[in-house]
Coordinates of N, CA and C in Angstrom, one line a residue:
M524 N 37.0 16.1 -55.4 CA 38.4 16.0 -55.1 C 38.9 14.6 -55.0
I525 N 38.1 13.8 -54.3 CA 38.5 12.4 -54.1 C 38.4 11.7 -55.4
G526 N 37.4 12.0 -56.2 CA 37.3 11.4 -57.6 C 38.5 11.7 -58.5
A527 N 38.9 13.0 -58.4 CA 40.1 13.4 -59.2 C 41.3 12.6 -58.8
L528 N 41.5 12.4 -57.4 CA 42.7 11.7 -56.9 C 42.6 10.3 -57.3
I529 N 41.5 9.7 -57.3 CA 41.3 8.3 -57.8 C 41.7 8.1 -59.3
I530 N 41.3 9.1 -60.1 CA 41.6 9.1 -61.5 C 43.1 9.2 -61.7
I531 N 43.7 10.1 -61.0 CA 45.2 10.3 -61.1 C 45.9 9.0 -60.7
I532 N 45.5 8.4 -59.6 CA 46.2 7.1 -59.1 C 46.0 6.0 -60.1
A533 N 44.8 5.9 -60.7 CA 44.5 4.9 -61.7 C 45.3 5.1 -63.0
F534 N 45.5 6.4 -63.3 CA 46.3 6.7 -64.5 C 47.7 6.3 -64.3
F535 N 48.3 6.7 -63.2 CA 49.7 6.3 -62.9 C 49.9 4.8 -62.8
A536 N 48.9 4.1 -62.2 CA 48.9 2.6 -62.1 C 48.9 2.0 -63.5
L537 N 48.1 2.6 -64.4 CA 48.0 2.1 -65.8 C 49.3 2.3 -66.5
V538 N 50.0 3.5 -66.3 CA 51.3 3.7 -66.9 C 52.3 2.7 -66.5
V539 N 52.3 2.5 -65.2 CA 53.3 1.5 -64.6 C 53.1 0.1 -65.2
L540 N 51.8 -0.3 -65.3 CA 51.6 -1.7 -65.7 C 51.8 -1.8 -67.2
L541 N 51.7 -0.7 -68.0 CA 51.9 -0.8 -69.4 C 53.4 -0.5 -69.9
S542 N 54.2 0.0 -68.9 CA 55.6 0.3 -69.3 C 56.4 -0.9 -69.3
P543 N 57.1 -1.2 -70.4 CA 57.8 -2.5 -70.5 C 59.1 -2.5 -69.6
V544 N 59.4 -3.7 -69.1 CA 60.6 -3.9 -68.4 C 61.6 -4.5 -69.3
K545 N 62.8 -3.9 -69.4 CA 63.8 -4.4 -70.3 C 64.9 -5.1 -69.5
I546 N 65.2 -6.3 -69.9 CA 66.2 -7.2 -69.2 C 67.4 -7.4 -70.2
S547 N 68.6 -7.1 -69.8 CA 69.8 -7.4 -70.6 C 70.8 -8.2 -69.9
V548 N 71.5 -9.1 -70.6 CA 72.6 -9.9 -70.1 C 73.7 -9.8 -71.0
N549 N 74.9 -9.5 -70.5 CA 76.1 -9.5 -71.2 C 77.2 -10.3 -70.4
S550 N 77.5 -11.5 -70.7 CA 78.3 -12.3 -69.8 C 79.2 -13.2 -70.5
S551 N 80.4 -13.5 -69.9 CA 81.3 -14.4 -70.5 C 82.0 -15.2 -69.4
R552 N 82.4 -16.4 -69.7 CA 83.1 -17.3 -68.7 C 84.2 -17.9 -69.4
A553 N 85.4 -17.7 -68.8 CA 86.6 -18.4 -69.3 C 87.6 -18.6 -68.1
R554 N 88.2 -19.8 -68.1 CA 89.1 -20.1 -67.0 C 88.5 -19.9 -65.7
E555 N 87.2 -20.4 -65.6 CA 86.4 -20.4 -64.3 C 86.2 -19.0 -63.8
E556 N 86.3 -17.9 -64.6 CA 86.1 -16.6 -64.2 C 84.9 -16.0 -65.0
I557 N 83.9 -15.5 -64.3 CA 82.7 -14.9 -64.9 C 82.8 -13.4 -65.0
D558 N 82.6 -12.8 -66.1 CA 82.6 -11.4 -66.3 C 81.3 -10.9 -67.0
G559 N 81.0 -9.6 -66.9 CA 79.8 -9.1 -67.5 C 78.9 -8.5 -66.5
F560 N 77.6 -8.3 -67.0 CA 76.6 -7.7 -66.1 C 75.2 -8.2 -66.5
F561 N 74.3 -7.9 -65.6 CA 72.9 -8.2 -65.7 C 72.2 -6.9 -65.4
S562 N 71.3 -6.4 -66.3 CA 70.6 -5.2 -66.0 C 69.1 -5.3 -66.1
F563 N 68.4 -4.5 -65.3 CA 66.9 -4.6 -65.3 C 66.4 -3.2 -65.3
G564 N 65.9 -2.7 -66.4 CA 65.4 -1.4 -66.6 C 63.9 -1.2 -66.7
W565 N 63.4 -0.2 -66.0 CA 62.0 0.0 -66.0 C 61.7 1.5 -65.8
I566 N 61.0 2.1 -66.7 CA 60.7 3.5 -66.8 C 62.0 4.3 -66.6
M567 N 62.2 5.0 -65.4 CA 63.4 5.8 -65.2 C 64.4 5.1 -64.4
F568 N 64.2 3.9 -64.0 CA 65.1 3.1 -63.1 C 65.9 2.1 -63.9
L569 N 67.1 1.9 -63.4 CA 67.9 0.8 -63.9 C 68.7 0.2 -62.8
L570 N 68.6 -1.1 -62.7 CA 69.3 -1.9 -61.7 C 70.3 -2.8 -62.5
R571 N 71.6 -2.7 -62.1 CA 72.7 -3.4 -62.8 C 73.5 -4.1 -61.8
Y572 N 73.8 -5.4 -62.1 CA 74.7 -6.2 -61.3 C 75.8 -6.7 -62.1
T573 N 77.1 -6.5 -61.6 CA 78.3 -6.9 -62.3 C 78.7 -8.3 -61.7
F574 N 79.0 -9.3 -62.5 CA 79.3 -10.6 -62.0 C 80.7 -10.6 -61.4
K575 N 81.7 -10.0 -62.0 CA 83.1 -10.0 -61.5 C 83.2 -9.4 -60.2
D576 N 82.7 -8.2 -60.0 CA 82.9 -7.4 -58.8 C 81.7 -7.8 -57.8
K577 N 80.7 -8.5 -58.3 CA 79.5 -8.8 -57.4 C 79.0 -7.5 -56.8
E578 N 78.8 -6.5 -57.6 CA 78.3 -5.2 -57.2 C 77.0 -4.9 -57.8
T579 N 76.1 -4.3 -57.0 CA 74.8 -3.9 -57.5 C 74.7 -2.4 -57.5
E580 N 74.2 -1.9 -58.7 CA 74.0 -0.4 -58.8 C 72.6 -0.1 -59.2
I581 N 72.1 1.0 -58.7 CA 70.8 1.5 -59.0 C 70.9 2.9 -59.6
L582 N 70.4 3.1 -60.8 CA 70.5 4.4 -61.5 C 69.1 4.9 -61.7
V583 N 69.0 6.2 -61.6 CA 67.7 6.9 -62.0 C 68.1 8.0 -63.0
F584 N 67.4 7.9 -64.2 CA 67.7 8.8 -65.3 C 69.2 8.8 -65.6
G585 N 69.8 7.6 -65.5 CA 71.2 7.4 -65.9 C 72.2 7.8 -64.9
R586 N 71.8 8.3 -63.7 CA 72.7 8.8 -62.7 C 72.7 7.8 -61.5
H587 N 73.9 7.5 -61.0 CA 74.0 6.6 -59.9 C 73.3 7.1 -58.6
V588 N 72.5 6.3 -58.0 CA 71.8 6.7 -56.8 C 72.3 5.8 -55.6
V589 N 72.4 4.5 -55.9 CA 72.8 3.5 -54.8 C 73.8 2.6 -55.4
R590 N 74.9 2.3 -54.7 CA 75.9 1.3 -55.1 C 76.1 0.4 -53.9
L591 N 75.8 -0.9 -54.1 CA 76.0 -1.9 -53.0 C 77.1 -2.8 -53.3
P592 N 78.3 -2.6 -52.7 CA 79.4 -3.5 -53.0 C 79.2 -4.9 -52.4
N593 N 80.0 -5.8 -52.8 CA 79.9 -7.2 -52.3 C 80.5 -7.2 -50.9
K594 N 79.8 -7.9 -50.0 CA 80.3 -8.1 -48.7 C 80.5 -9.6 -48.4
E595 N 81.7 -10.0 -48.1 CA 82.0 -11.4 -47.8 C 81.4 -11.7 -46.5
K596 N 80.8 -12.9 -46.5 CA 80.2 -13.4 -45.2 C 81.2 -13.9 -44.3
S597 N 81.1 -13.6 -43.0 CA 82.0 -14.1 -42.0 C 81.7 -15.6 -41.8
P598 N 82.7 -16.4 -41.2 CA 82.4 -17.8 -40.9 C 81.3 -17.9 -39.9
E599 N 81.2 -16.9 -39.0 CA 80.1 -17.1 -38.0 C 78.7 -17.0 -38.6
S600 N 78.6 -16.1 -39.6 CA 77.3 -15.9 -40.2 C 77.0 -17.1 -41.1
K601 N 78.0 -17.8 -41.7 CA 77.8 -19.0 -42.5 C 77.3 -20.1 -41.6
E602 N 77.9 -20.2 -40.4 CA 77.5 -21.3 -39.5 C 76.1 -21.1 -39.0
L603 N 75.8 -19.8 -38.7 CA 74.4 -19.5 -38.2 C 73.4 -19.8 -39.3
K604 N 73.7 -19.5 -40.5 CA 72.8 -19.8 -41.6 C 72.6 -21.3 -41.8
K605 N 73.7 -22.0 -41.6 CA 73.7 -23.5 -41.8 C 72.8 -24.1 -40.7
S606 N 73.0 -23.6 -39.4 CA 72.2 -24.1 -38.3 C 70.7 -23.8 -38.5
M607 N 70.4 -22.6 -39.0 CA 69.0 -22.3 -39.3 C 68.4 -23.1 -40.4
A608 N 69.2 -23.5 -41.4 CA 68.7 -24.3 -42.5 C 68.5 -25.7 -42.0
I609 N 69.3 -26.2 -41.0 CA 69.0 -27.5 -40.4 C 67.8 -27.6 -39.6
K610 N 67.5 -26.5 -38.9 CA 66.3 -26.4 -38.1 C 65.0 -26.4 -39.0
K611 N 65.1 -25.6 -40.1 CA 64.0 -25.5 -41.0 C 63.8 -26.9 -41.8
S612 N 64.9 -27.6 -42.0 CA 64.7 -28.8 -42.8 C 64.0 -29.9 -42.0
K613 N 63.9 -29.7 -40.6 CA 63.2 -30.7 -39.8 C 61.7 -30.6 -40.0
K614 N 61.3 -29.4 -40.4 CA 59.8 -29.2 -40.7 C 59.6 -29.3 -42.2
K615 N 59.3 -30.4 -42.7 CA 59.1 -30.6 -44.1 C 57.6 -30.6 -44.4
P616 N 57.2 -29.9 -45.5 CA 55.8 -29.9 -45.9 C 55.3 -31.3 -46.3
H617 N 54.0 -31.6 -46.1 CA 53.4 -32.8 -46.5 C 53.6 -33.0 -48.0
L618 N 53.8 -34.3 -48.4 CA 53.9 -34.6 -49.9 C 52.7 -34.2 -50.7
G619 N 51.5 -34.4 -50.0 CA 50.3 -34.0 -50.7 C 50.2 -32.5 -51.1
D620 N 50.8 -31.7 -50.2 CA 50.8 -30.2 -50.4 C 51.7 -29.9 -51.5
I621 N 52.9 -30.6 -51.6 CA 53.8 -30.4 -52.7 C 53.2 -30.7 -54.0
F622 N 52.5 -31.9 -54.1 CA 51.9 -32.3 -55.4 C 50.8 -31.3 -55.7
S623 N 50.1 -30.8 -54.7 CA 49.0 -29.8 -55.0 C 49.6 -28.5 -55.6
F624 N 50.8 -28.1 -55.2 CA 51.4 -27.0 -55.7 C 52.0 -27.2 -57.1
S625 N 52.4 -28.4 -57.4 CA 53.2 -28.7 -58.7 C 52.4 -28.2 -59.9
R626 N 51.2 -28.7 -60.1 CA 50.5 -28.3 -61.4 C 50.2 -26.8 -61.5
P627 N 49.7 -26.1 -60.5 CA 49.5 -24.7 -60.7 C 50.9 -24.0 -60.9
M628 N 51.9 -24.5 -60.2 CA 53.3 -23.8 -60.3 C 53.8 -24.0 -61.8
L629 N 53.6 -25.2 -62.3 CA 54.1 -25.4 -63.7 C 53.3 -24.5 -64.7
R630 N 52.0 -24.4 -64.4 CA 51.2 -23.6 -65.3 C 51.7 -22.1 -65.2
L631 N 51.9 -21.6 -64.0 CA 52.4 -20.3 -63.8 C 53.8 -20.1 -64.5
F632 N 54.7 -21.0 -64.3 CA 56.0 -20.9 -65.0 C 55.9 -20.8 -66.5
K633 N 55.0 -21.7 -67.0 CA 54.8 -21.7 -68.5 C 54.2 -20.4 -69.0
E634 N 53.3 -19.8 -68.3 CA 52.7 -18.6 -68.7 C 53.6 -17.4 -68.6
L635 N 54.5 -17.4 -67.6 CA 55.5 -16.4 -67.4 C 56.5 -16.4 -68.5
I636 N 56.9 -17.6 -68.9 CA 57.9 -17.8 -69.9 C 57.4 -17.2 -71.2
Y637 N 56.1 -17.5 -71.6 CA 55.5 -17.1 -72.8 C 55.3 -15.6 -72.8
S638 N 55.2 -15.0 -71.6 CA 55.0 -13.5 -71.5 C 56.3 -12.7 -71.9
F639 N 57.4 -13.3 -71.8 CA 58.7 -12.6 -72.2 C 58.8 -12.6 -73.7
K640 N 59.3 -11.5 -74.2 CA 59.6 -11.3 -75.6 C 61.1 -11.2 -75.8
L641 N 61.7 -12.3 -76.4 CA 63.1 -12.3 -76.6 C 63.5 -11.5 -77.8
K642 N 64.1 -10.4 -77.6 CA 64.5 -9.5 -78.7 C 65.8 -9.8 -79.4
Y643 N 66.7 -10.3 -78.6 CA 68.1 -10.6 -79.1 C 68.7 -11.6 -78.3
L644 N 69.4 -12.6 -79.0 CA 70.2 -13.6 -78.4 C 71.3 -14.0 -79.2
D645 N 72.5 -13.9 -78.6 CA 73.7 -14.3 -79.3 C 74.6 -15.1 -78.2
I646 N 74.8 -16.3 -78.4 CA 75.5 -17.1 -77.4 C 76.4 -18.1 -78.1
D647 N 77.6 -18.2 -77.5 CA 78.6 -19.1 -78.0 C 79.1 -19.9 -76.8
I648 N 78.8 -21.2 -76.7 CA 79.1 -22.0 -75.5 C 79.9 -23.2 -75.8
T649 N 80.9 -23.5 -75.0 CA 81.7 -24.7 -75.0 C 81.5 -25.5 -73.8
F650 N 81.2 -26.8 -73.9 CA 80.9 -27.6 -72.7 C 81.5 -28.9 -72.8
G651 N 81.8 -29.5 -71.6 CA 82.3 -30.9 -71.6 C 82.0 -31.5 -70.2
L652 N 81.6 -32.7 -70.1 CA 81.2 -33.4 -68.9 C 82.3 -34.4 -68.5
N653 N 82.2 -34.9 -67.3 CA 83.2 -35.9 -66.8 C 83.3 -37.1 -67.7
D654 N 82.1 -37.6 -68.2 CA 82.0 -38.8 -69.0 C 81.8 -38.3 -70.4
P655 N 82.6 -38.8 -71.4 CA 82.3 -38.4 -72.8 C 81.0 -38.8 -73.3
A656 N 80.5 -39.9 -72.7 CA 79.1 -40.4 -73.1 C 78.1 -39.4 -72.7
Y657 N 78.2 -38.8 -71.5 CA 77.2 -37.8 -71.1 C 77.4 -36.5 -72.0
T658 N 78.6 -36.2 -72.3 CA 78.8 -35.1 -73.2 C 78.1 -35.3 -74.6
G659 N 78.1 -36.5 -75.1 CA 77.4 -36.8 -76.3 C 75.9 -36.7 -76.2
I660 N 75.4 -37.2 -75.0 CA 74.0 -37.1 -74.8 C 73.5 -35.6 -74.7
M661 N 74.3 -34.8 -74.0 CA 74.0 -33.4 -73.9 C 74.1 -32.7 -75.3
A662 N 75.1 -33.1 -76.1 CA 75.2 -32.5 -77.5 C 74.0 -32.9 -78.3
G663 N 73.5 -34.1 -78.2 CA 72.3 -34.5 -79.0 C 71.1 -33.7 -78.5
F664 N 71.0 -33.5 -77.2 CA 69.8 -32.8 -76.6 C 69.9 -31.3 -77.1
L665 N 71.0 -30.7 -77.1 CA 71.1 -29.3 -77.6 C 70.8 -29.2 -79.0
H666 N 71.3 -30.2 -79.8 CA 71.0 -30.1 -81.2 C 69.5 -30.2 -81.6
S667 N 68.8 -30.9 -80.8 CA 67.3 -31.1 -81.0 C 66.5 -29.9 -80.5
I668 N 67.0 -29.3 -79.4 CA 66.3 -28.2 -78.7 C 66.6 -26.8 -79.4
L669 N 67.9 -26.5 -79.5 CA 68.3 -25.2 -80.0 C 67.9 -25.0 -81.5
G670 N 67.7 -26.1 -82.2 CA 67.3 -25.9 -83.6 C 65.9 -25.2 -83.8
I671 N 65.1 -25.3 -82.7 CA 63.8 -24.7 -82.7 C 63.9 -23.2 -82.7
M672 N 64.9 -22.6 -82.0 CA 65.0 -21.2 -81.8 C 65.5 -20.5 -83.1
Q673 N 64.7 -20.2 -84.0 CA 65.0 -19.5 -85.2 C 65.1 -18.0 -85.0
G674 N 66.0 -17.4 -85.8 CA 66.1 -15.9 -85.7 C 67.1 -15.5 -84.7
H675 N 67.8 -16.4 -84.0 CA 68.8 -16.1 -83.0 C 70.2 -16.8 -83.3
T676 N 71.2 -16.2 -82.9 CA 72.6 -16.7 -83.1 C 73.0 -17.6 -82.0
I677 N 73.0 -18.9 -82.2 CA 73.4 -19.9 -81.1 C 74.5 -20.8 -81.7
R678 N 75.6 -20.7 -81.1 CA 76.8 -21.6 -81.5 C 77.2 -22.4 -80.3
W679 N 77.5 -23.6 -80.5 CA 78.0 -24.4 -79.3 C 78.9 -25.5 -79.9
S680 N 79.8 -25.9 -79.0 CA 80.7 -27.0 -79.3 C 80.9 -27.9 -78.1
A681 N 81.1 -29.2 -78.3 CA 81.3 -30.1 -77.2 C 82.8 -30.5 -77.1
D682 N 83.3 -30.6 -75.9 CA 84.7 -31.0 -75.6 C 84.6 -32.3 -74.9
F683 N 85.1 -33.4 -75.6 CA 85.0 -34.7 -75.1 C 86.2 -35.1 -74.3
T684 N 87.2 -34.2 -74.2 CA 88.4 -34.5 -73.5 C 88.5 -34.2 -72.0
K685 N 87.7 -33.2 -71.6 CA 87.8 -32.7 -70.2 C 86.5 -32.0 -69.8
P686 N 86.2 -31.9 -68.5 CA 85.0 -31.1 -68.1 C 85.3 -29.6 -68.3
V687 N 84.4 -28.9 -68.9 CA 84.6 -27.5 -69.2 C 83.3 -26.9 -69.4
L688 N 83.2 -25.6 -69.0 CA 82.0 -24.8 -69.3 C 82.4 -23.4 -69.5
E689 N 82.4 -22.9 -70.7 CA 82.7 -21.5 -71.1 C 81.7 -21.0 -72.0
W690 N 81.5 -19.7 -71.9 CA 80.4 -19.1 -72.8 C 80.7 -17.6 -73.0
N691 N 80.1 -17.1 -74.1 CA 79.9 -15.7 -74.4 C 78.5 -15.5 -74.7
L692 N 77.8 -14.6 -73.9 CA 76.4 -14.5 -74.0 C 76.0 -13.0 -74.1
K693 N 75.1 -12.7 -75.0 CA 74.5 -11.4 -75.1 C 73.0 -11.6 -75.4
A694 N 72.2 -11.1 -74.5 CA 70.7 -11.3 -74.7 C 70.0 -10.1 -74.2
E695 N 68.8 -9.9 -74.8 CA 67.9 -8.8 -74.4 C 66.5 -9.3 -74.5
A696 N 65.7 -9.1 -73.5 CA 64.3 -9.5 -73.5 C 63.5 -8.4 -72.8
A697 N 62.2 -8.4 -73.0 CA 61.3 -7.4 -72.5 C 60.0 -8.1 -72.1
I698 N 59.4 -7.5 -71.1 CA 58.1 -8.0 -70.6 C 57.3 -6.8 -70.1
T699 N 56.0 -6.8 -70.3 CA 55.1 -5.7 -69.8 C 54.5 -6.2 -68.5
P700 N 54.6 -5.5 -67.4 CA 54.0 -6.0 -66.1 C 52.6 -6.4 -66.1
I701 N 51.8 -5.8 -67.0 CA 50.4 -6.2 -67.0 C 50.2 -7.6 -67.5
Q702 N 51.2 -8.1 -68.2 CA 51.1 -9.5 -68.8 C 51.2 -10.6 -67.7
I703 N 51.9 -10.2 -66.6 CA 52.1 -11.2 -65.5 C 51.0 -11.1 -64.4
V704 N 50.2 -10.0 -64.4 CA 49.2 -9.8 -63.4 C 48.2 -10.9 -63.4
L705 N 47.6 -11.3 -64.5 CA 46.6 -12.3 -64.6 C 47.1 -13.7 -64.2
P706 N 48.3 -14.1 -64.7 CA 48.8 -15.4 -64.3 C 49.1 -15.5 -62.8
L707 N 49.6 -14.4 -62.2 CA 49.8 -14.4 -60.8 C 48.5 -14.5 -60.0
A708 N 47.6 -13.7 -60.4 CA 46.2 -13.7 -59.8 C 45.6 -15.1 -59.9
R709 N 45.7 -15.7 -61.0 CA 45.2 -17.0 -61.2 C 45.8 -18.1 -60.3
F710 N 47.2 -17.9 -60.1 CA 47.9 -18.8 -59.2 C 47.5 -18.6 -57.7
I711 N 47.5 -17.3 -57.3 CA 47.2 -17.0 -55.9 C 45.8 -17.4 -55.5
T712 N 44.9 -17.3 -56.4 CA 43.5 -17.6 -56.1 C 43.1 -19.0 -56.3
N713 N 44.1 -19.9 -56.8 CA 43.8 -21.3 -57.0 C 43.4 -22.0 -55.7
R714 N 42.4 -22.8 -55.7 CA 41.9 -23.4 -54.5 C 43.0 -24.4 -53.9
Q715 N 43.7 -25.1 -54.8 CA 44.7 -26.0 -54.3 C 45.8 -25.3 -53.6
V716 N 46.2 -24.1 -54.3 CA 47.3 -23.3 -53.7 C 46.9 -22.7 -52.4
L717 N 45.7 -22.2 -52.3 CA 45.2 -21.6 -51.0 C 45.1 -22.6 -49.9
R718 N 44.6 -23.8 -50.2 CA 44.4 -24.8 -49.2 C 45.8 -25.4 -48.7
S719 N 46.6 -25.7 -49.7 CA 48.0 -26.2 -49.3 C 48.8 -25.1 -48.6
G720 N 48.7 -23.9 -49.0 CA 49.5 -22.8 -48.4 C 49.1 -22.6 -47.0
L721 N 47.8 -22.6 -46.7 CA 47.3 -22.5 -45.3 C 47.8 -23.6 -44.4
R722 N 47.8 -24.8 -45.0 CA 48.3 -26.0 -44.2 C 49.8 -25.8 -43.9
I723 N 50.6 -25.4 -44.9 CA 52.0 -25.2 -44.6 C 52.3 -24.1 -43.6
I724 N 51.5 -23.0 -43.7 CA 51.7 -21.9 -42.7 C 51.3 -22.4 -41.3
R725 N 50.3 -23.2 -41.2 CA 49.9 -23.6 -39.8 C 50.9 -24.6 -39.2
D726 N 51.5 -25.4 -40.1 CA 52.5 -26.3 -39.6 C 53.8 -25.6 -39.2

């Protein structure tokens, strides 16, 4: 009986780890207003966040289960959060612990990025900075970086007359949970991370 239960649990765990997570973004920004949505789908679940209404929805088999509307924070809660941030800022981690985290963290970030499979990307962006010289530098940077991303539609234009940031973005990516298990396990069991993490917790 126990053996059969273990087999069933292991089977469902394997299904969960092998089921791809689909991430979709459809967003636009014009006249400082952001519209669109961000969705996160996995097996029978779908989480969707709308930028304009700042509303979160959870769907199961396409049916609404939970809807969380945006709640504006009161001035009192903002002041309380600010005072808590000030208190936390007084306790800063040691620089050595930060440097110990940096290399494993960069490795984890790199492995997670490579784990994602970008299926579709269509972006049209217009940007401009306060200084036309900085706008030119950013344009050169985008020209050298975005040229590498073959197979996707990427259009951009620079506005040298005024600061501006507008875009139209449609993108879809996927990742299998089992692909991030090994990088996370490697990060958590890293000696430097464990040592520095324990020191930060004690402080």
